[in-house]
PDB file of C-alpha atoms and ligand atoms in Angstrom:
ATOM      1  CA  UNK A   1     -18.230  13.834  23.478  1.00  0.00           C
ATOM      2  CA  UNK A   2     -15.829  12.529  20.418  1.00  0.00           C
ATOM      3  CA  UNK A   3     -15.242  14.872  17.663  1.00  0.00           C
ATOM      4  CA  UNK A   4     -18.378  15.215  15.756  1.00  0.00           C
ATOM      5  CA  UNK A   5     -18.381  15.487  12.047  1.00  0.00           C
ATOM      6  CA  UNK A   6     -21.628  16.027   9.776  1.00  0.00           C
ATOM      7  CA  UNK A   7     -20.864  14.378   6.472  1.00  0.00           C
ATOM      8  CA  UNK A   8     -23.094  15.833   3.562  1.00  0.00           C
ATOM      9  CA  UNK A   9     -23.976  13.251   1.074  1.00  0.00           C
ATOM     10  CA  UNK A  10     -26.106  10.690  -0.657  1.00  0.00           C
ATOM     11  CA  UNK A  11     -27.049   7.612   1.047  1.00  0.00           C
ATOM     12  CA  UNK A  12     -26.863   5.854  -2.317  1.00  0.00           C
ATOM     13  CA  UNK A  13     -28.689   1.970  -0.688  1.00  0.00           C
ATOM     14  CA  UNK A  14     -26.656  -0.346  -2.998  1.00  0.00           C
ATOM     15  CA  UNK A  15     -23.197   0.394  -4.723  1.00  0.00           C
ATOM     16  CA  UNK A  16     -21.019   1.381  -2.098  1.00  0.00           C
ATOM     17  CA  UNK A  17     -20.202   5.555  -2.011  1.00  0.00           C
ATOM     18  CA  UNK A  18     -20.342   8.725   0.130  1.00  0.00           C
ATOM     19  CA  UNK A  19     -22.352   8.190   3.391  1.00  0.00           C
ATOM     20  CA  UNK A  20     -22.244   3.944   2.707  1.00  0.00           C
ATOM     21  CA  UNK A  21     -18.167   4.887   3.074  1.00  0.00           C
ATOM     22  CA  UNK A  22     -17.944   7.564   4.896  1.00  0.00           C
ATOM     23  CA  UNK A  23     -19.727   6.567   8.392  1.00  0.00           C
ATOM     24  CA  UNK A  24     -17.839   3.671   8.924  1.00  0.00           C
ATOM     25  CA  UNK A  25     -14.845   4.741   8.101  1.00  0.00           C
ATOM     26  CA  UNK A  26     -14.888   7.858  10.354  1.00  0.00           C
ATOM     27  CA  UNK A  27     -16.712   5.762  12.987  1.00  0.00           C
ATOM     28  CA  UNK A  28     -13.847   3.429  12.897  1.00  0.00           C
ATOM     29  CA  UNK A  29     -11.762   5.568  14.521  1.00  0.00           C
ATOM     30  CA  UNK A  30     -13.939   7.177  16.983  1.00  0.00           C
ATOM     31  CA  UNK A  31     -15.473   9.965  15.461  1.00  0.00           C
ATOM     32  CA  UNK A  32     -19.459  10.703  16.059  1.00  0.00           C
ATOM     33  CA  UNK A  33     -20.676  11.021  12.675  1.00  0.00           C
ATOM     34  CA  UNK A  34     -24.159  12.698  12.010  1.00  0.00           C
ATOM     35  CA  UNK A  35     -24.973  11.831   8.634  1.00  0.00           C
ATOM     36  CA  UNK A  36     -27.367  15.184   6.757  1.00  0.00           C
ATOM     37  CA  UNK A  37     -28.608  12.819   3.351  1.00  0.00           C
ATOM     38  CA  UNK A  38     -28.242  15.169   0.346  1.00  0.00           C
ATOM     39  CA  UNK A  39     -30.553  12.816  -1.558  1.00  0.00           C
ATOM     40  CA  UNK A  40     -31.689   9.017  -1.351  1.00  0.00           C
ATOM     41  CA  UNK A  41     -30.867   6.564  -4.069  1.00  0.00           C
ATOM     42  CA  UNK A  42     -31.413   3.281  -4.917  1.00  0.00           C
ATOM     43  CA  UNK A  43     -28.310   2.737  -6.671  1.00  0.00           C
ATOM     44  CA  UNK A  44     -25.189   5.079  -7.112  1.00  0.00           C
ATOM     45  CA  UNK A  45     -25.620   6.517 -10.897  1.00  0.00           C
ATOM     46  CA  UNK A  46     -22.508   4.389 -12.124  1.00  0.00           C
ATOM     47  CA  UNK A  47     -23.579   2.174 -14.209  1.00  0.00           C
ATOM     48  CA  UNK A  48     -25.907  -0.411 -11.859  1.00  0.00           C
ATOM     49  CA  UNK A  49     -29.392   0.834 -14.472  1.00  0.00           C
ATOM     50  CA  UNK A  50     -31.327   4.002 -13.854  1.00  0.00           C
ATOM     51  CA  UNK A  51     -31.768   4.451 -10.164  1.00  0.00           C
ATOM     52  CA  UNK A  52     -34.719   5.713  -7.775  1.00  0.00           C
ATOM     53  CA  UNK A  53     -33.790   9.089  -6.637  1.00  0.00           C
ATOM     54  CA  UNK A  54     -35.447  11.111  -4.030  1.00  0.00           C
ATOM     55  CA  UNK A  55     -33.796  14.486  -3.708  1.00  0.00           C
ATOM     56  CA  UNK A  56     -33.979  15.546  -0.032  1.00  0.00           C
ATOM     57  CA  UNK A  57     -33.622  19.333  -0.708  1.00  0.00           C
ATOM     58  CA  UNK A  58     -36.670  20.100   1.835  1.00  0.00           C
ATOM     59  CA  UNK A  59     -36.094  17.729   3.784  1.00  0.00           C
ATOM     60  CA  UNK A  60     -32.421  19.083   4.517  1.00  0.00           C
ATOM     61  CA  UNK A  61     -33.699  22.411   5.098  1.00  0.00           C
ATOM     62  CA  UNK A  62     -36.087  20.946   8.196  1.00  0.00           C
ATOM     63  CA  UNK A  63     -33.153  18.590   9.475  1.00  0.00           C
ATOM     64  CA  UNK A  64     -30.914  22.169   9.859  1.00  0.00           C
ATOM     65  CA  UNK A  65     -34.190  23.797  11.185  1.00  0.00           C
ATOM     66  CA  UNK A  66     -34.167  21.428  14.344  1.00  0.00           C
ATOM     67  CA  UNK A  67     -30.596  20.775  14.856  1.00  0.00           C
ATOM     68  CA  UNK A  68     -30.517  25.205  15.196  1.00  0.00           C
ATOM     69  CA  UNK A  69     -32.440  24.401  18.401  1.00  0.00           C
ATOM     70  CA  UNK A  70     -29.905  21.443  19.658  1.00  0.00           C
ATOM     71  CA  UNK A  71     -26.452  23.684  19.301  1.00  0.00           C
ATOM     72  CA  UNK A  72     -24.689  20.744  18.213  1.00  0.00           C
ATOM     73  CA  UNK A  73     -20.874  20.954  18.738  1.00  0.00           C
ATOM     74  CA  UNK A  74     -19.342  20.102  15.025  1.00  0.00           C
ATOM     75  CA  UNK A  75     -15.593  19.611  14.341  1.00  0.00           C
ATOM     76  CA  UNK A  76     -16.124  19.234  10.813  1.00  0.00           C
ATOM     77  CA  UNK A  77     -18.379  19.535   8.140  1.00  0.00           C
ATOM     78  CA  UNK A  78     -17.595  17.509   4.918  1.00  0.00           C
ATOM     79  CA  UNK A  79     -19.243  17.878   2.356  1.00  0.00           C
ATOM     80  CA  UNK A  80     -19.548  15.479  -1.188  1.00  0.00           C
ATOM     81  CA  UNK A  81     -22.340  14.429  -3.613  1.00  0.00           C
ATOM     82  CA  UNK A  82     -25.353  16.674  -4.002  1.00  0.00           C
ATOM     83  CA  UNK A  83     -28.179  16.116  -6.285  1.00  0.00           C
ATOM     84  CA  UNK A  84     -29.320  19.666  -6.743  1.00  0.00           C
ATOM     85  CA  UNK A  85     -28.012  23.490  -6.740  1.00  0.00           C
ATOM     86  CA  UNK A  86     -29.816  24.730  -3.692  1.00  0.00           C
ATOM     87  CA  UNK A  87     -28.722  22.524  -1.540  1.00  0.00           C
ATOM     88  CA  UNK A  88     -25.096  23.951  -1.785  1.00  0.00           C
ATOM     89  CA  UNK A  89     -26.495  27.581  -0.646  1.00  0.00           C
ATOM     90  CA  UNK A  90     -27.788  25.297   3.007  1.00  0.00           C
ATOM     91  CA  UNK A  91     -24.430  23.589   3.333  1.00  0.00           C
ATOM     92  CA  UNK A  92     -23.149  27.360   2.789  1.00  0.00           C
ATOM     93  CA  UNK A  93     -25.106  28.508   5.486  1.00  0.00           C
ATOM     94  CA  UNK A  94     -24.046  25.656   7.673  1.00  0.00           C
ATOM     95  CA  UNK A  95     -20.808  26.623   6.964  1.00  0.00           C
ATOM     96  CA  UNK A  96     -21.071  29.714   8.230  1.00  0.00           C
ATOM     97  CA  UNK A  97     -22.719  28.806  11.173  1.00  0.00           C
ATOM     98  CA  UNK A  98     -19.340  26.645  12.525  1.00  0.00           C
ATOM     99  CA  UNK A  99     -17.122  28.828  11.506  1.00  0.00           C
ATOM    100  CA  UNK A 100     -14.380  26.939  13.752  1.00  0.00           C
ATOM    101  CA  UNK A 101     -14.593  23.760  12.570  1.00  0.00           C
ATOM    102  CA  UNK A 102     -12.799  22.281   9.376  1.00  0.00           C
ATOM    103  CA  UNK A 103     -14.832  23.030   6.006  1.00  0.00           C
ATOM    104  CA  UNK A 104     -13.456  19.938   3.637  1.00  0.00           C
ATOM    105  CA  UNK A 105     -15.436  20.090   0.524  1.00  0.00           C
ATOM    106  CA  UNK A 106     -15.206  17.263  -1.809  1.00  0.00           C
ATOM    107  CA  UNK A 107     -16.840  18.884  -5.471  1.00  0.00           C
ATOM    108  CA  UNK A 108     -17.850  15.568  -6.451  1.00  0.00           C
ATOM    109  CA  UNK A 109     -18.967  15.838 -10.123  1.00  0.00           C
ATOM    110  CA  UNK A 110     -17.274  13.914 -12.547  1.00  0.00           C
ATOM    111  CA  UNK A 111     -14.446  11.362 -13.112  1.00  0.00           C
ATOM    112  CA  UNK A 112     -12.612   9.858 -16.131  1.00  0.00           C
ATOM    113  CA  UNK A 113     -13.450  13.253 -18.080  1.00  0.00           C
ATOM    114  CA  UNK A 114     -16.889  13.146 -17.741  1.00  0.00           C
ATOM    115  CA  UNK A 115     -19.268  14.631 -15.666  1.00  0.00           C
ATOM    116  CA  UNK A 116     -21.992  13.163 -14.026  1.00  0.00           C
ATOM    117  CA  UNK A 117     -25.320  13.253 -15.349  1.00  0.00           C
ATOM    118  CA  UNK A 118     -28.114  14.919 -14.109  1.00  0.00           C
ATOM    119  CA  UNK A 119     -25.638  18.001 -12.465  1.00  0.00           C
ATOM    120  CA  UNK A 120     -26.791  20.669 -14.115  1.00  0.00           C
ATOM    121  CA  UNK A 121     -24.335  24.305 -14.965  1.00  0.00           C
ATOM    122  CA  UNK A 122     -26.239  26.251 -11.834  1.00  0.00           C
ATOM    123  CA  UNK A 123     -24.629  23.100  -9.561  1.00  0.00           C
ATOM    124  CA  UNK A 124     -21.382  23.159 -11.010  1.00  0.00           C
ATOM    125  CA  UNK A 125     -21.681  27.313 -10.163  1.00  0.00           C
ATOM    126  CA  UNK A 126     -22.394  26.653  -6.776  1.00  0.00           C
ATOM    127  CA  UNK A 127     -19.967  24.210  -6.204  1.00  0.00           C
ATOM    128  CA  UNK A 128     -17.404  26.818  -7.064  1.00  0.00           C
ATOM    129  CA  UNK A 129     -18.865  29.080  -4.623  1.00  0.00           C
ATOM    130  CA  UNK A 130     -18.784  26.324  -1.756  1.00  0.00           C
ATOM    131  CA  UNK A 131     -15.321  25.626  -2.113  1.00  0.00           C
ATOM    132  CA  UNK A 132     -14.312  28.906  -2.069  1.00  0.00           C
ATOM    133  CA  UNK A 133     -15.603  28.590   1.808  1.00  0.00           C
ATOM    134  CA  UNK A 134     -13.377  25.488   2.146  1.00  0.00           C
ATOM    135  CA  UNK A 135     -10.567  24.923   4.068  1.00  0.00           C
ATOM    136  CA  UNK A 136      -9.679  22.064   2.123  1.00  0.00           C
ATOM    137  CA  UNK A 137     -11.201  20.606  -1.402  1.00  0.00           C
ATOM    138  CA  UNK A 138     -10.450  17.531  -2.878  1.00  0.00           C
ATOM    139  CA  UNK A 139     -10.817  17.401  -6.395  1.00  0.00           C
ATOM    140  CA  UNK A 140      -9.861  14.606  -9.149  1.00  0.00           C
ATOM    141  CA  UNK A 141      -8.519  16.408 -12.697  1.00  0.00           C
ATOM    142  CA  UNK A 142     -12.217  16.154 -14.285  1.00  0.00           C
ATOM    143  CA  UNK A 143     -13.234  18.163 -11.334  1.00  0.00           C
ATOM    144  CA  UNK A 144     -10.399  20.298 -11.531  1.00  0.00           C
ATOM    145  CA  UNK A 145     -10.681  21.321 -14.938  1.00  0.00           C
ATOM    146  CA  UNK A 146     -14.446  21.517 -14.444  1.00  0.00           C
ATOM    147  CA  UNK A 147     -14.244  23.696 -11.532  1.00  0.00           C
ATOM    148  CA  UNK A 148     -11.833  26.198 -13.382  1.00  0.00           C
ATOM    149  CA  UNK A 149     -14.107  25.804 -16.555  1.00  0.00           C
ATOM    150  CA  UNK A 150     -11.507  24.603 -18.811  1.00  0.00           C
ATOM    151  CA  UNK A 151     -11.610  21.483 -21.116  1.00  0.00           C
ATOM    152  CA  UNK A 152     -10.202  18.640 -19.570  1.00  0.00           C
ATOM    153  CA  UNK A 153      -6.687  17.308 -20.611  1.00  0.00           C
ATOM    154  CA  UNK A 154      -6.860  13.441 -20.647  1.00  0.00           C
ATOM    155  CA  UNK A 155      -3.013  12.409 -18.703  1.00  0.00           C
ATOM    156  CA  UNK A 156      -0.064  11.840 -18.696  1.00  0.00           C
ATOM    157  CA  UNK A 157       0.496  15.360 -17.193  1.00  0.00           C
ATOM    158  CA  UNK A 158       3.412  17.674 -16.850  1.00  0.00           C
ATOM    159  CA  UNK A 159       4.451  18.232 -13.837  1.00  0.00           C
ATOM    160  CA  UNK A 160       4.121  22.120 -14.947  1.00  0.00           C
ATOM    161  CA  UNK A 161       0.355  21.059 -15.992  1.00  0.00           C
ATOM    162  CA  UNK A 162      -0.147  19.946 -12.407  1.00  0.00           C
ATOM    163  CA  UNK A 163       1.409  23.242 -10.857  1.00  0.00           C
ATOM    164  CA  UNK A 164      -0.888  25.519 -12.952  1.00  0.00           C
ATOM    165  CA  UNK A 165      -4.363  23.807 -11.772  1.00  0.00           C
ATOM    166  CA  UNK A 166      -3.395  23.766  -8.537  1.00  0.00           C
ATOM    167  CA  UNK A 167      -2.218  27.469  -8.068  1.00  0.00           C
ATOM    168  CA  UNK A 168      -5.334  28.243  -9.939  1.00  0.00           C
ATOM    169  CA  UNK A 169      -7.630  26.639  -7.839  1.00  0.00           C
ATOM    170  CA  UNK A 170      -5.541  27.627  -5.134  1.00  0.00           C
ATOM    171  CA  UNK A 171      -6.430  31.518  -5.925  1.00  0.00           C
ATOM    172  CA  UNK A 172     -10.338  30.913  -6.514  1.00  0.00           C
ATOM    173  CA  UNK A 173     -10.825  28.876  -3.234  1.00  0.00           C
ATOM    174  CA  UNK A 174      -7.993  30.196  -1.168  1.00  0.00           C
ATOM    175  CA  UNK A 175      -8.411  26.457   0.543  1.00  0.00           C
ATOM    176  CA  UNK A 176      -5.649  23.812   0.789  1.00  0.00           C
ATOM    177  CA  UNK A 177      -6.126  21.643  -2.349  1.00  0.00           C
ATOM    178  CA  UNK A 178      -5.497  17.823  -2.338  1.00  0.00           C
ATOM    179  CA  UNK A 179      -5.537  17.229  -6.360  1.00  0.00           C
ATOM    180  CA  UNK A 180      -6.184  13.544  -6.645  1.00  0.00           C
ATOM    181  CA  UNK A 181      -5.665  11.327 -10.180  1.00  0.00           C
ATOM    182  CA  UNK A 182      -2.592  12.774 -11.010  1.00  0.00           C
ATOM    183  CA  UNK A 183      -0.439  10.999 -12.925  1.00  0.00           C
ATOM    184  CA  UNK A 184       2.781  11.916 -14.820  1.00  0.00           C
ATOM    185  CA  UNK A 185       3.792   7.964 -16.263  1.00  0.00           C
ATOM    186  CA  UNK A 186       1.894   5.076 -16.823  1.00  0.00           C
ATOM    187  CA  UNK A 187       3.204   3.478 -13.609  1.00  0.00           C
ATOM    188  CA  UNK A 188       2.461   5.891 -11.462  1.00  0.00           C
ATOM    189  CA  UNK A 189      -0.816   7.663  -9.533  1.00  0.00           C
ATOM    190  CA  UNK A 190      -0.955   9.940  -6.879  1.00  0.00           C
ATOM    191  CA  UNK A 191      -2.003  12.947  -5.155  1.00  0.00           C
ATOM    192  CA  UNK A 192      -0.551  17.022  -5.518  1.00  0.00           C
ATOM    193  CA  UNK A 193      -0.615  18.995  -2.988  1.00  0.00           C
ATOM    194  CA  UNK A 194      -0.941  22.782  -2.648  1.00  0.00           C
ATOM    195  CA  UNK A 195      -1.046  24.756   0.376  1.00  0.00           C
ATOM    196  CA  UNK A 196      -0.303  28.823   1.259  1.00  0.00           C
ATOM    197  CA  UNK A 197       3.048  29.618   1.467  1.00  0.00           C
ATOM    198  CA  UNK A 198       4.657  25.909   1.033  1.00  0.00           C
ATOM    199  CA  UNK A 199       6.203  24.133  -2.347  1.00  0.00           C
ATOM    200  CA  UNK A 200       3.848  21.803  -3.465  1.00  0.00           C
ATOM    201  CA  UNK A 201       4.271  18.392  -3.075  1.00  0.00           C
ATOM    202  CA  UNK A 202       3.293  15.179  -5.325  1.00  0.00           C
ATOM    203  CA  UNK A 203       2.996  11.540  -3.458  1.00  0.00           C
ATOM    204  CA  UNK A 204       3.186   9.102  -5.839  1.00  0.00           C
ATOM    205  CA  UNK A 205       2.119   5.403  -5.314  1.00  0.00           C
ATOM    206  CA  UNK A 206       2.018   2.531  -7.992  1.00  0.00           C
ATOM    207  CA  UNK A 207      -0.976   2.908 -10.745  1.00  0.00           C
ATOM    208  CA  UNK A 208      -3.278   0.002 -10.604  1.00  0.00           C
ATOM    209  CA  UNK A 209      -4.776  -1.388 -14.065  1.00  0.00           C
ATOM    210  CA  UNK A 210      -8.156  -1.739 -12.233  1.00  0.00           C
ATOM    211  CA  UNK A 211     -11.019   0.846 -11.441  1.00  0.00           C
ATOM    212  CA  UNK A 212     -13.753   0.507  -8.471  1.00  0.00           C
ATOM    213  CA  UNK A 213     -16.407   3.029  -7.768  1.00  0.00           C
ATOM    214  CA  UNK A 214     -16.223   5.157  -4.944  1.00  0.00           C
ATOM    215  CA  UNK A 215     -12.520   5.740  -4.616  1.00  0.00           C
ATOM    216  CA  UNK A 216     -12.427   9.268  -3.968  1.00  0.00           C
ATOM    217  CA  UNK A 217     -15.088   8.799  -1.415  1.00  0.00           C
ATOM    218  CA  UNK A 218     -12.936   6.638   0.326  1.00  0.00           C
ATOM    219  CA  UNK A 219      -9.988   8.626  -0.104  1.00  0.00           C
ATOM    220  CA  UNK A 220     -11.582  11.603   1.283  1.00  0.00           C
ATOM    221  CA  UNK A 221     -13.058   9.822   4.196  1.00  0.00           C
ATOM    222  CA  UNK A 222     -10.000   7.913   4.937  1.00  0.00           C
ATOM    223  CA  UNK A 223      -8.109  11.680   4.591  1.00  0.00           C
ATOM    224  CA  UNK A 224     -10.441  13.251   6.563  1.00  0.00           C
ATOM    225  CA  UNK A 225     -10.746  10.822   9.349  1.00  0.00           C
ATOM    226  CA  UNK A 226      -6.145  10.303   9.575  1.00  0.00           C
ATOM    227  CA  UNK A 227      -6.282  14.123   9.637  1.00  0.00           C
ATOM    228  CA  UNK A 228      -8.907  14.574  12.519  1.00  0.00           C
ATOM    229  CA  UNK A 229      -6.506  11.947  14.364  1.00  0.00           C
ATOM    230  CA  UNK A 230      -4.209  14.976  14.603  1.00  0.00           C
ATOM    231  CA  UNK A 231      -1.690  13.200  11.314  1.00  0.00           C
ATOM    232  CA  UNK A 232      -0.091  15.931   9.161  1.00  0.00           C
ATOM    233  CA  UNK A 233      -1.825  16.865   5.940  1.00  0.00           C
ATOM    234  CA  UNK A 234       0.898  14.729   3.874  1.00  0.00           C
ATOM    235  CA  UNK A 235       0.868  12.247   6.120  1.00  0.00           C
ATOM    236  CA  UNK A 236      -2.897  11.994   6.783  1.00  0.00           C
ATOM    237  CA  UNK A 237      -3.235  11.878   2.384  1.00  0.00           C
ATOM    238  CA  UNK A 238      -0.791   9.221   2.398  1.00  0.00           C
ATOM    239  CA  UNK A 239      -2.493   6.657   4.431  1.00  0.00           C
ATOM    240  CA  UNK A 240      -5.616   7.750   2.264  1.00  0.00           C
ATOM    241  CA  UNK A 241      -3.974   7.058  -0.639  1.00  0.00           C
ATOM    242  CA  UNK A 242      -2.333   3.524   0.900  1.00  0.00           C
ATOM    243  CA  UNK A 243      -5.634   2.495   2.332  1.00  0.00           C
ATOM    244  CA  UNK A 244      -7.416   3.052  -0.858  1.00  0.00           C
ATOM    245  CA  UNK A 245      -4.589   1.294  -2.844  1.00  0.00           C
ATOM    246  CA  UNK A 246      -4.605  -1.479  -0.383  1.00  0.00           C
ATOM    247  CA  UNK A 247      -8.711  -1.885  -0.771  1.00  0.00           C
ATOM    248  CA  UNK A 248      -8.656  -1.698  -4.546  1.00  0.00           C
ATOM    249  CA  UNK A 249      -6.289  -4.763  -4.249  1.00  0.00           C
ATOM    250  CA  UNK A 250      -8.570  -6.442  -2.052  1.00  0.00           C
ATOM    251  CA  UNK A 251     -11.290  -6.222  -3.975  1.00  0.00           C
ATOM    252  CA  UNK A 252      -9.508  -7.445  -7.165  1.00  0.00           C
ATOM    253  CA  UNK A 253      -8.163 -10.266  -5.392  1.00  0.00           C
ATOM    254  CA  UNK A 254     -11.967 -10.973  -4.261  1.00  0.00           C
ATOM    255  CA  UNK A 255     -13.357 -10.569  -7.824  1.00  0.00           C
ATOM    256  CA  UNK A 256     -15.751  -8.051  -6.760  1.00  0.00           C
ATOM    257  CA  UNK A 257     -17.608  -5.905  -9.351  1.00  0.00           C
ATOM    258  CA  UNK A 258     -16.699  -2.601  -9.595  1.00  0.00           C
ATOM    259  CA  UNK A 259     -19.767  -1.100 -10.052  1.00  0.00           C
ATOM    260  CA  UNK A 260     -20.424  -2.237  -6.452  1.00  0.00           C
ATOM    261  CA  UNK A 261     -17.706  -0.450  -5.190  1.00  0.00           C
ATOM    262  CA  UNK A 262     -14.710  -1.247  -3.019  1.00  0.00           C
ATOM    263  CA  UNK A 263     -14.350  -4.039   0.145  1.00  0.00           C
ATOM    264  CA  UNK A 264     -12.773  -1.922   2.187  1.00  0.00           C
ATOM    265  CA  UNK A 265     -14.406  -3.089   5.467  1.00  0.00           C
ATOM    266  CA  UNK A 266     -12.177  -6.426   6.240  1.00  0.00           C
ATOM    267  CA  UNK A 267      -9.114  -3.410   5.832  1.00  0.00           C
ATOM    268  CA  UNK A 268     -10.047  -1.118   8.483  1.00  0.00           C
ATOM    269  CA  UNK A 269      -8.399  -2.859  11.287  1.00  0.00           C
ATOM    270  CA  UNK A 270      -5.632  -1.701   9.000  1.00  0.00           C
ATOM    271  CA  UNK A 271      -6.383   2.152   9.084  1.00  0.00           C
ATOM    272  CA  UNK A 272      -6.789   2.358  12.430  1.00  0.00           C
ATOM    273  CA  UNK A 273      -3.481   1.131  13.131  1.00  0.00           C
ATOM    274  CA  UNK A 274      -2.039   3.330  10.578  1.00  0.00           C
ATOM    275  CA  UNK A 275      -3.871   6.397  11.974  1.00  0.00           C
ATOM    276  CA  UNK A 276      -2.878   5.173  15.497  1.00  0.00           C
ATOM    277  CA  UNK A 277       0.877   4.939  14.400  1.00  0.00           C
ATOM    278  CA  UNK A 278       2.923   7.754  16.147  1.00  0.00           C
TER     279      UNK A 278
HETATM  280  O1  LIG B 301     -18.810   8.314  -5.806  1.00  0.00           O
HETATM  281  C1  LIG B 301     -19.376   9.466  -6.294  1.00  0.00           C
HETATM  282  C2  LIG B 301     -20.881   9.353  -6.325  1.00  0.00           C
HETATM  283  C3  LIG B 301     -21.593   9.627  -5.181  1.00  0.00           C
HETATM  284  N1  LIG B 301     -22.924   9.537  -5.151  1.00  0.00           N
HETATM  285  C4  LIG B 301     -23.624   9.169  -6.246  1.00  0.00           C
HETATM  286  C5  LIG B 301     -22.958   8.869  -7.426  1.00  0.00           C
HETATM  287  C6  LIG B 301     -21.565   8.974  -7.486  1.00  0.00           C
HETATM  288  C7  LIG B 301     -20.850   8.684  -8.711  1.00  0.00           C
HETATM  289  O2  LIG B 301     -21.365   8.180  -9.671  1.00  0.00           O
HETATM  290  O3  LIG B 301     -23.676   8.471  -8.480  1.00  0.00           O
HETATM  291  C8  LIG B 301     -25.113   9.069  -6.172  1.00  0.00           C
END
C-alpha cells in the first residue's frame, strides 16, 4: 500500500484550506490520504460572513473507535485546524498509538497578529501540549508568540529575535520547528529553521505585496508531502515555500479573491516534478 497519512482538519466546503488543500496535494504525489474532519464548515472563518459550523468532536471519537478494529498502517499523522480543546487530547491519543510514524503538528491559530476567533485559552493549552508530542510543528510568528504566551512583535525581525523563538519553542516541544512568516526586510519572506544539534538556518524568498488564505495550509501540505518523498528537511521547505510563492502568483495573475484561497491546482504538475527532482 502507498504511505498512508491521516490529515486532521476541517473540511471547511467553500474557501479553500486544510483538508480542501491538503488531500490533493498529498494525493498528487501518491500518498493514501485518510482524511479524520476536525469539524465541518460552510465557509473557512476568514472573512466569507459567519459560517455554519458543525464541530465533529463525537463524531471523531467513533471514527478512531472503528479504525482501532482495522489496524491501519499510518506513516504520518498531521495534524492542523481544530474547532475545540478536546479534540487535541484524541489526536494525542492517536499519537501515541503510531508511535513510528511522523507527528507534524501544524498549531493553526492565528495569523497577522491575531488569533482566530472562537479558539478559546483551554485550546491554545492543548495545543501546547500536542506539539510537545511533535516531531515537527509549523508555526507562523502569531502562533509562535502565542504558543510561548508572549505578546506578539509585529516584523521586521532581528535575526537575534528569530533565534530566541525558535530555541524557545525548540525547548517546550523538543520537535524540529519550521518558523514560517519570518521576515527581516521589506523584500524579503521566508522560513527559520531549528533542529537538535544543527545551526539554524533561514531560506529567504522574495516578499509578495499580496495575501491569499490558506497559505500555511499549503505550505505545510506541500512540506509534508516533498518530505515523505524522502527530500531533506531544507530542501523539502524550500519547494513548500517555492510552490506556495509560485501559487500566490498564479492566483494574482488570475484575479482571484483571496478570501477564496489560492489556485494552486493548475501548479501541481509543477510539485510533482519538483518533488520528483533527484
Ligand atoms: O487556514 C487556516 C484555517 C483553517 N480552517 C478554518 C479557518 C482557518 C483560518 O481562518 O477558518 C476553518
Amino acid at each position: 500500500m502507498n504511505q498512508n497519512v491521516i490529515c486532521i482538519q476541517d473540511l471547511s466546503c467553500f474557501g479553500k484550506c486544510s483538508l480542501t488543500i491538503s488531500l490533493p496535494v498529498l494525493s498528487s504525489i501518491g500518498l493514501s490520504v485518510t482524511p479524520l474532519p476536525t469539524a465541518l464548515l460552510s465557509t473557512h472563518t476568514g472573512g466569507l460572513g459567519k459560517p455554519y459550523m458543525l464541530d465533529l468532536c463525537d463524531s471523531m471519537h467513533e471514527i478512531l473507535n472503528h479504525w482501532r478494529e482495522l489496524d491501519l498502517s499510518v506513516s504520518a499523522l498531521y495534524s492542523g485546524y481544530v474547532s475545540h480543546a478536546a479534540q487535541l487530547n484524541e489526536i494525542s491519543h492517536l499519537f501515541s498509538q503510531y508511535p513510528d510514524a511522523l507527528h507534524l503538528v501544524d498549531p493553526v491559530l492565528g495569523d497577522h497578529g491575531h488569533l482566530y476567533a472562537s479558539l478559546s485559552e483551554e485550546l491554545i493549552w492543548e495545543m501546547r501540549r500536542l506539539c510537545a508530542k511533535a516531531d515537527i510543528v509549523t508555526p507562523n510568528m502569531t502562533e509562535a508568540y502565542a504558543l510561548l504566551q508572549e505578546p506578539y512583535c509585529e516584523g521586521p525581525y532581528r535575526e537575534g529575535e528569530i533565534i530566541r523563538l525558535l530555541e524557545k519553542l525548540y525547548q517546550m516541544t523538543q520537535a524540529t520547528i519550521l518558523l514560517t512568516g519570518v521576515w527581516l526586510n521589506n523584500s524579503e519572506l521566508g522560513c527559520a529553521i531549528y533542529e537538535a544539534n544543527q545551526t539554524p538556518q533561514l531560506l529567504m524568498r522574495e516578499r509578495l505585496p499580496y495575501h491569499f488564505h490558506g497559505t500555511g495550509d499549503l505550505f505545510a501540505s506541500a512540506f509534508l508531502g516533498a518530505y515523505l518523498h524522502q527530500k531533506a528537511l531544507a530542501n523539502a521547505c524550500d519547494i513548500a515555500m517555492r510552490f506556495t510563492t509560485m501559487s500566490m502568483e498564479y492566483s494574482e495573475r488570475h484575479h482571484a479573491d483571496e478570501r477564496y484561497g489560492l489556485m494552486f491546482e493548475p501548479l501541481l504538475p509543477q510539485y510533482i516534478s519538483m518533488c520528483k527532482q533527484k
